[in-house]
Coordinates of C-alpha atoms in Angstrom, one line a residue:
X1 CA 0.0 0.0 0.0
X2 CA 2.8 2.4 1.0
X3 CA 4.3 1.7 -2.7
X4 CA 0.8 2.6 -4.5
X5 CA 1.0 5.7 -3.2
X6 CA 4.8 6.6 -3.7
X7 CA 4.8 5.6 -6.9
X8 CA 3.2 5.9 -10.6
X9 CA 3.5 4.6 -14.0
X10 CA 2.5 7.2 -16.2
X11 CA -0.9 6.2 -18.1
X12 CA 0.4 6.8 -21.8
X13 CA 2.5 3.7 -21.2
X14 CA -0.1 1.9 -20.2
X15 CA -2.6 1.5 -23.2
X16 CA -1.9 0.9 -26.8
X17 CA -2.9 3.7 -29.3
X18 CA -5.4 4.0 -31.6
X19 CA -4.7 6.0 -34.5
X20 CA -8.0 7.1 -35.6
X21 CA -9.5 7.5 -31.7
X22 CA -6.5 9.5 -30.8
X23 CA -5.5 11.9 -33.5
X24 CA -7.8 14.8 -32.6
X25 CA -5.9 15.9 -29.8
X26 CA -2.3 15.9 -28.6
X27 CA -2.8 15.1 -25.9
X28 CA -1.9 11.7 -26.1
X29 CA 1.6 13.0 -26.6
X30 CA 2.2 13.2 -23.1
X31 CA 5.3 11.7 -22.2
X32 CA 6.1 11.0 -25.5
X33 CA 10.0 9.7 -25.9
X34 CA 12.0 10.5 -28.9
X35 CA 14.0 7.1 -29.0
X36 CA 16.6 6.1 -31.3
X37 CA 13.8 4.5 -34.1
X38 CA 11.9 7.4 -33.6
X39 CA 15.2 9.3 -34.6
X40 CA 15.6 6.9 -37.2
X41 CA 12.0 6.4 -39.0
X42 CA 11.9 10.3 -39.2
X43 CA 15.1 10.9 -40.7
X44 CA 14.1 8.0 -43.7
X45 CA 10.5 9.5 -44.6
X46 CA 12.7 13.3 -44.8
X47 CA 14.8 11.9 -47.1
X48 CA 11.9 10.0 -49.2
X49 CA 9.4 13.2 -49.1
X50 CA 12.9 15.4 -50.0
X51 CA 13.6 13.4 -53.0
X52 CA 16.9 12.3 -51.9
X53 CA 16.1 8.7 -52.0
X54 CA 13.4 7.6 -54.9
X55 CA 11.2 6.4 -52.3
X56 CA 7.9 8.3 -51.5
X57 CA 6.0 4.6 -50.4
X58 CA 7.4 3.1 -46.9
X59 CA 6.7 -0.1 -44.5
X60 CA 6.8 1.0 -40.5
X61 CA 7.2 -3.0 -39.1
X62 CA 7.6 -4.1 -35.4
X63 CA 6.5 -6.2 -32.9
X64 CA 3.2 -5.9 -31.1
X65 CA 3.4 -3.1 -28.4
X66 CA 6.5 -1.7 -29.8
X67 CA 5.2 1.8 -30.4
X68 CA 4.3 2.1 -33.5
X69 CA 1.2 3.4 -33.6
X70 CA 2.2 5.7 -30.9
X71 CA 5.0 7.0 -34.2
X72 CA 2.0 7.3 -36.2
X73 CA 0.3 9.6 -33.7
X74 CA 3.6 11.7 -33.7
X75 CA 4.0 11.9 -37.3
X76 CA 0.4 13.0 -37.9
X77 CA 0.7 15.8 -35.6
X78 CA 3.9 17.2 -36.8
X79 CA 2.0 17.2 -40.4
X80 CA -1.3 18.5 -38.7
X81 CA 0.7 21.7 -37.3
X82 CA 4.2 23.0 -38.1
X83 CA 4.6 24.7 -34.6
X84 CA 2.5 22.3 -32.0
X85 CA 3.7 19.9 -29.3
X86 CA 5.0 17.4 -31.4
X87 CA 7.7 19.9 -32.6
X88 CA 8.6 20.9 -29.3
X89 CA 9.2 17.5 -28.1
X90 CA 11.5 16.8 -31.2
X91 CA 13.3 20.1 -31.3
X92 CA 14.0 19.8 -27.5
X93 CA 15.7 16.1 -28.6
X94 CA 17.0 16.8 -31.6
X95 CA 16.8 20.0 -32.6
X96 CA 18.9 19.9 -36.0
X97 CA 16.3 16.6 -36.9
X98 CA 13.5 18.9 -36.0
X99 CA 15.0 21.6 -38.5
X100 CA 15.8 18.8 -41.6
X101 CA 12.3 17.4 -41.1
X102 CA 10.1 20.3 -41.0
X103 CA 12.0 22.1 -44.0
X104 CA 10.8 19.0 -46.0
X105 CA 7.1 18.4 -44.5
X106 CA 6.4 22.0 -44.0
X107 CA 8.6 23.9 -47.2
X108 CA 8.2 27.4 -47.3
X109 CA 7.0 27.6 -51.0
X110 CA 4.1 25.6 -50.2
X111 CA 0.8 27.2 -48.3
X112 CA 0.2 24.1 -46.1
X113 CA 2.4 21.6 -45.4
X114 CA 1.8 17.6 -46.2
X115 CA -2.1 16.7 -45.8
X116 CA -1.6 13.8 -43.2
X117 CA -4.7 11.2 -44.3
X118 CA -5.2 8.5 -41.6
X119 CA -7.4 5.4 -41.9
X120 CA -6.9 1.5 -39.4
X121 CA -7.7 -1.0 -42.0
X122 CA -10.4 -3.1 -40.5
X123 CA -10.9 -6.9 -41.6
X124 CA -13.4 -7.3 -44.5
X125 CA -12.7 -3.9 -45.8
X126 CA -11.4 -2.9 -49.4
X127 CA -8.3 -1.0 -50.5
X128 CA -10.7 1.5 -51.8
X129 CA -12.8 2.0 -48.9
X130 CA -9.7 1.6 -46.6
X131 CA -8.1 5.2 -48.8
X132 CA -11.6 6.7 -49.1
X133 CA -11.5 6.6 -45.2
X134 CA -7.9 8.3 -45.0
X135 CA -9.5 10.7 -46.9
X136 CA -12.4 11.2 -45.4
X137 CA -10.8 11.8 -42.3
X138 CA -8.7 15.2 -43.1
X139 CA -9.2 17.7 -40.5
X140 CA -7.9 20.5 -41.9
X141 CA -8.8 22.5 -45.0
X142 CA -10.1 19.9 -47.9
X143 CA -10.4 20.6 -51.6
X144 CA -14.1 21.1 -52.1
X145 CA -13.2 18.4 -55.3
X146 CA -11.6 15.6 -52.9
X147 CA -15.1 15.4 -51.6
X148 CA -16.9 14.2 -54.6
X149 CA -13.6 12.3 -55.7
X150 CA -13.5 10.1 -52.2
X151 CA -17.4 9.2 -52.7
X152 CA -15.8 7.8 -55.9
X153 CA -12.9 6.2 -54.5
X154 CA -15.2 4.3 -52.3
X155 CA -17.2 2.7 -54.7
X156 CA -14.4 2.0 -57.5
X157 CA -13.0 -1.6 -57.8
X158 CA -10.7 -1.7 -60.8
X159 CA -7.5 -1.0 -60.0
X160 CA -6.5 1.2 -62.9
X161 CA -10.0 3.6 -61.6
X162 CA -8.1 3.1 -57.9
X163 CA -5.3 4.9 -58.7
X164 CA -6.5 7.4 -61.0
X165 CA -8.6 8.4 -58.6
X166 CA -5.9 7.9 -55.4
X167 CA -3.9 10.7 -58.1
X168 CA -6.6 13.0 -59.0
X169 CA -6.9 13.4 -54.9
X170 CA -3.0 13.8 -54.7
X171 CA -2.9 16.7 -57.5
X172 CA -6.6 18.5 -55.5
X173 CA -4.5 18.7 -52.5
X174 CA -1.6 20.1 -54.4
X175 CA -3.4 22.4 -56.2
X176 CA -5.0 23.7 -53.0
X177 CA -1.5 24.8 -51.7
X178 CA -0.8 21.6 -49.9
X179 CA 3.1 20.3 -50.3
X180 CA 1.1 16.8 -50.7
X181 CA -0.7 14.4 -49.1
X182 CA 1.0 11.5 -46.7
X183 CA -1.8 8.4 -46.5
X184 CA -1.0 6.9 -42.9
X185 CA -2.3 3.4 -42.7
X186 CA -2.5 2.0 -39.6
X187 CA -3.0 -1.9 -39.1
X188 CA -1.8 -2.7 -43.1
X189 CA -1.4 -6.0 -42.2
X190 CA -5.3 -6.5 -42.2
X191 CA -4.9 -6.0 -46.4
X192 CA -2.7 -8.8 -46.9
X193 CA -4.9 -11.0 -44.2
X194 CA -8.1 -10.0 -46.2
X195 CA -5.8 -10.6 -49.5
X196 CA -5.4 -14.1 -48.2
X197 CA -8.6 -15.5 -45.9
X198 CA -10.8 -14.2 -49.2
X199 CA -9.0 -13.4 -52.6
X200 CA -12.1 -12.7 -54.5
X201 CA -13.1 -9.7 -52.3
X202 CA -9.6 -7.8 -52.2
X203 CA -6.9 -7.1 -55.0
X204 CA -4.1 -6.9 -53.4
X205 CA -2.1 -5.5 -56.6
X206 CA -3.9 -2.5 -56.1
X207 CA -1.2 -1.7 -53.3
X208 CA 1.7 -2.3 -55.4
X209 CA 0.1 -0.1 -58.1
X210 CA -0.2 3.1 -55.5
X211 CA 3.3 2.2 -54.1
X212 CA 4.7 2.7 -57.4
X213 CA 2.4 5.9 -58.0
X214 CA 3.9 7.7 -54.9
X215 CA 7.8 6.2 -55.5
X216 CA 6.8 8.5 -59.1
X217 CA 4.9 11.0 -57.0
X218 CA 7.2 14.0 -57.0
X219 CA 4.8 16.2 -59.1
X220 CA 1.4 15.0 -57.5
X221 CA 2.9 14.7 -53.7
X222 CA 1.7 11.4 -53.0
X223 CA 3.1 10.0 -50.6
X224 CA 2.0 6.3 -48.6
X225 CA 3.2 4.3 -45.3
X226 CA 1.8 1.4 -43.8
X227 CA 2.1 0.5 -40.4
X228 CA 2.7 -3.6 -39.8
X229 CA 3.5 -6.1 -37.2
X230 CA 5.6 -8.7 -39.3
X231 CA 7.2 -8.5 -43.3
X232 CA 4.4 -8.4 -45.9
X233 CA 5.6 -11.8 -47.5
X234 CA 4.5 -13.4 -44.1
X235 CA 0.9 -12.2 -44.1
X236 CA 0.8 -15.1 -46.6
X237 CA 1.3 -18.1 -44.3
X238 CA 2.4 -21.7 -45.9
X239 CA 0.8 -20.4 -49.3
X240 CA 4.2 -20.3 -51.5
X241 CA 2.6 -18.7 -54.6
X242 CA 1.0 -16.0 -52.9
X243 CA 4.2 -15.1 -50.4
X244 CA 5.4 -14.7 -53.9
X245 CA 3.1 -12.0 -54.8
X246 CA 2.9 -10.6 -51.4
X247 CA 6.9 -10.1 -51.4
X248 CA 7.1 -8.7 -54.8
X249 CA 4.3 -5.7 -53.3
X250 CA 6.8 -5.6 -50.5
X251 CA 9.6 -4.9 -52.8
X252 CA 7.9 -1.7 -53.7
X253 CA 8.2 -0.5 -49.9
X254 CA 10.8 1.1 -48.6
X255 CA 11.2 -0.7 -45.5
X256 CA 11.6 0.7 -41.6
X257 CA 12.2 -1.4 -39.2
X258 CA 10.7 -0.4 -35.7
X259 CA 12.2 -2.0 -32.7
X260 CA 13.5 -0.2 -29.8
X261 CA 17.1 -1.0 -28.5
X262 CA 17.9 -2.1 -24.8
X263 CA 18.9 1.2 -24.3
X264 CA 15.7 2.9 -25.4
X265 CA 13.8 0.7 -23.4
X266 CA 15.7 1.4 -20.0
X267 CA 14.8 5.6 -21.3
X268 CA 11.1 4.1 -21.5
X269 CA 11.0 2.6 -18.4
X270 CA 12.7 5.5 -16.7
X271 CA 10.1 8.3 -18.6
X272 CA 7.3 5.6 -17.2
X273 CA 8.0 5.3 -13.4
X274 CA 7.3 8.5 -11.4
X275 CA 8.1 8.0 -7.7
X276 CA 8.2 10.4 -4.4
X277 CA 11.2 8.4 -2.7
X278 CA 15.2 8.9 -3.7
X279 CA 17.3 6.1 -4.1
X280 CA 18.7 4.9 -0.5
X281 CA 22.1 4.8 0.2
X282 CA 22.5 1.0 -0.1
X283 CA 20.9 1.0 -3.1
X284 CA 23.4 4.0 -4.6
X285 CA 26.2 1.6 -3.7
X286 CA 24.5 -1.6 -5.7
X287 CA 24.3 1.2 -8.5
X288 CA 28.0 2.1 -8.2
X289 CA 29.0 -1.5 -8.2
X290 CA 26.9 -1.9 -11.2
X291 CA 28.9 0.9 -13.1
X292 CA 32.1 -0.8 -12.2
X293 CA 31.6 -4.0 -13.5
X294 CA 30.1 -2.5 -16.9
X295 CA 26.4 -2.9 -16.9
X296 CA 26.3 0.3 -18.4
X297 CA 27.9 -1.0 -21.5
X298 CA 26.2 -4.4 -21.9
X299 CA 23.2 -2.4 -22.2
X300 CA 24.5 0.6 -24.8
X301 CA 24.5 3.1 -22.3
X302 CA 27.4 5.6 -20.7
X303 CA 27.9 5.3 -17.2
X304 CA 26.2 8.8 -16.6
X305 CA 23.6 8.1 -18.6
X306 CA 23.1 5.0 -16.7
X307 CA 22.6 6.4 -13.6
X308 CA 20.7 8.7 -14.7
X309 CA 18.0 6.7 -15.4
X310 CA 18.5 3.9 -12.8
X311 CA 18.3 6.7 -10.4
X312 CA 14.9 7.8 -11.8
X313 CA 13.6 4.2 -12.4
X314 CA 13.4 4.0 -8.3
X315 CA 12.6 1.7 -6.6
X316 CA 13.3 -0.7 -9.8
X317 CA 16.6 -2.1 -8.3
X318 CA 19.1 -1.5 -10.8
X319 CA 20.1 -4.7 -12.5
X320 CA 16.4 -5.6 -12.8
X321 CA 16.5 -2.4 -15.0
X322 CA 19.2 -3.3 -17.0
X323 CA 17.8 -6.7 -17.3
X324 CA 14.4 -6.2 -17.8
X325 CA 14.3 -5.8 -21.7
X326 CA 16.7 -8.1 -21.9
X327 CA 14.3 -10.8 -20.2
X328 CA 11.3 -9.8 -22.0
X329 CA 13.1 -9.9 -25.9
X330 CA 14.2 -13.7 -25.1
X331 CA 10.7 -14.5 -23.9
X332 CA 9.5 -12.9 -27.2
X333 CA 7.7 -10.2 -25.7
X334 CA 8.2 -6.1 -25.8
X335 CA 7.9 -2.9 -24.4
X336 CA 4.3 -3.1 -23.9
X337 CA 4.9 -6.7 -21.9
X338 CA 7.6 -4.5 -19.8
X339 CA 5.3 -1.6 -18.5
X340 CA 2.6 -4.2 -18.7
X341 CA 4.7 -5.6 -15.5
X342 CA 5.3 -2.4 -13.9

């Protein structure tokens, strides 16, 4: 009882997000930590949207409850508003990031930034209805054309009308000022299960044909990412022909892998654990012992930065800390299974 009321896990570590619930605030930002694949996933979609790399149509993949949709959530606000919380939290991690990034999503010879268009695929639900959900789902100022267009979107079911219409959407948005328009995709995975559990109802190549649309989409500003839990080829189970297809759609993703290091994880669990208490004495000498035999570096981190979060992960004792991701990842679990146990 005395622990309940000395300590706290902070609550945004304690659900899993939803995309499409939480988006209309930022509020679910709270706590947000800018980790090493956050650094990461950002820096590959700037270099994608810039046109350094000819890749405008991305994969986000990781394991259940390893934060991806709480990325999403990010991303869409730092597309929804070029001077909100999401930018403060990035420019107070990495502020040179922060400036890369927002030249590219936000460039100064555009009127709006990127149109951020989210949808969570749902099972039994077409490509088409999936997009004309992302688009249906734009907060901000709409092309009084995308309106009519989506209505068309939704009821189209040959692929070449798909992505005519997917492009005529794209060039709206641009032509309304927008620098273009990023669909977000949550759950993606749900395409290729659909795609698989019944063929006749979903054409799948109608996803390879917008990847390659956007990979070309300088001049429209198309731009697509799907969020995943596993490879697309392994949506396909023990069916050899259609891992096959599935892996050739992959092959028009650019691919970003999402999986927190040990090290981020021990910044997690430090963000996640508020207490009223210090670390005791004895406890300060287990830490020091635990610097001097090199924890710190089993686990990617400097001895400072070590302590630093051991001392704010009280009263976690200090090797539990550093073994704690460590324990989970070999009993094929993640971050969520971590605070899950705090």
């Amino acid at each position: 009882q005395g622990m309940k009321q000395s300590l706290s896990i902070t609550r945004r570590f304690l659900r899993s997000v939803n995309l499409v619930r939480d988006r209309q605030s930022d509020s679910g930002l709270a706590g947000y930590v800018i980790t090493a694949s956050v650094r990461q996933a950002l820096a590959r979609l700037g270099q994608g949207l810039s046109g350094s790399r000819n890749e405008r149509a991305f994969t986000l993949t990781g394991p259940y409850g390893s934060g991806k949709s709480s990325f999403a959530l990010f991303l869409f606000h730092l597309l929804r508003n070029q001077s909100g919380y999401a930018w403060d939290l990035l420019r107070k991690a990495d502020p040179r990031l922060a400036n890369e990034f927002h030249a590219v999503v936000w460039p100064k010879r555009f009127a709006e930034g990127y149109a951020c268009l989210v949808a969570t695929a749902a099972s039994r639900q077409s490509v088409p209805e999936l997009l004309a959900d992302a688009v249906d789902s734009h907060s901000g100022k709409t092309p009084r054309s995308v309106i009519a267009l989506s209505s068309q979107l939704r009821a189209a079911r040959d692929a070449r009308d798909v992505l005519r219409l997917v492009e005529d959407i794209a060039k709206a948005f641009r032509k309304a000022g927008y620098a273009g328009v990023l669909f977000l995709v949550d759950e993606f995975g749900r395409v290729f299960e659909n795609a698989r559990l019944r063929p006749s109802e979903t054409d799948v190549s109608v996803v390879q044909d917008l990847a390659e649309a956007a990979s070309r989409g300088g001049e429209t500003g198309l731009a697509l990412m799907g969020v995943l839990h596993q490879g697309v080829g392994d949506y396909a189970a023990s069916d050899p022909s259609l891992r096959r297809e599935f892996s050739k759609i992959e092959g028009r993703f650019d691919p970003i892998g999402f999986a927190e290091t040990t090290a981020s994880q021990i910044q997690l669990i430090a963000s996640a654990i508020h207490s009223r208490d210090s670390l005791p004495v004895d406890d300060g000498r287990i830490l020091k012992n635990a610097v001097h035999i090199g924890v710190p570096r089993q686990v990617g981190l400097s001895d400072d930065e070590f302590v630093k979060y051991a001392r704010a992960s009280y009263p976690l004792h200090p090797l539990a800390l550093a073994a704690l991701p460590v324990l989970f990842r070999r009993l094929g679990q993640n971050e969520r299974s971590v605070f899950s146990y705090l």
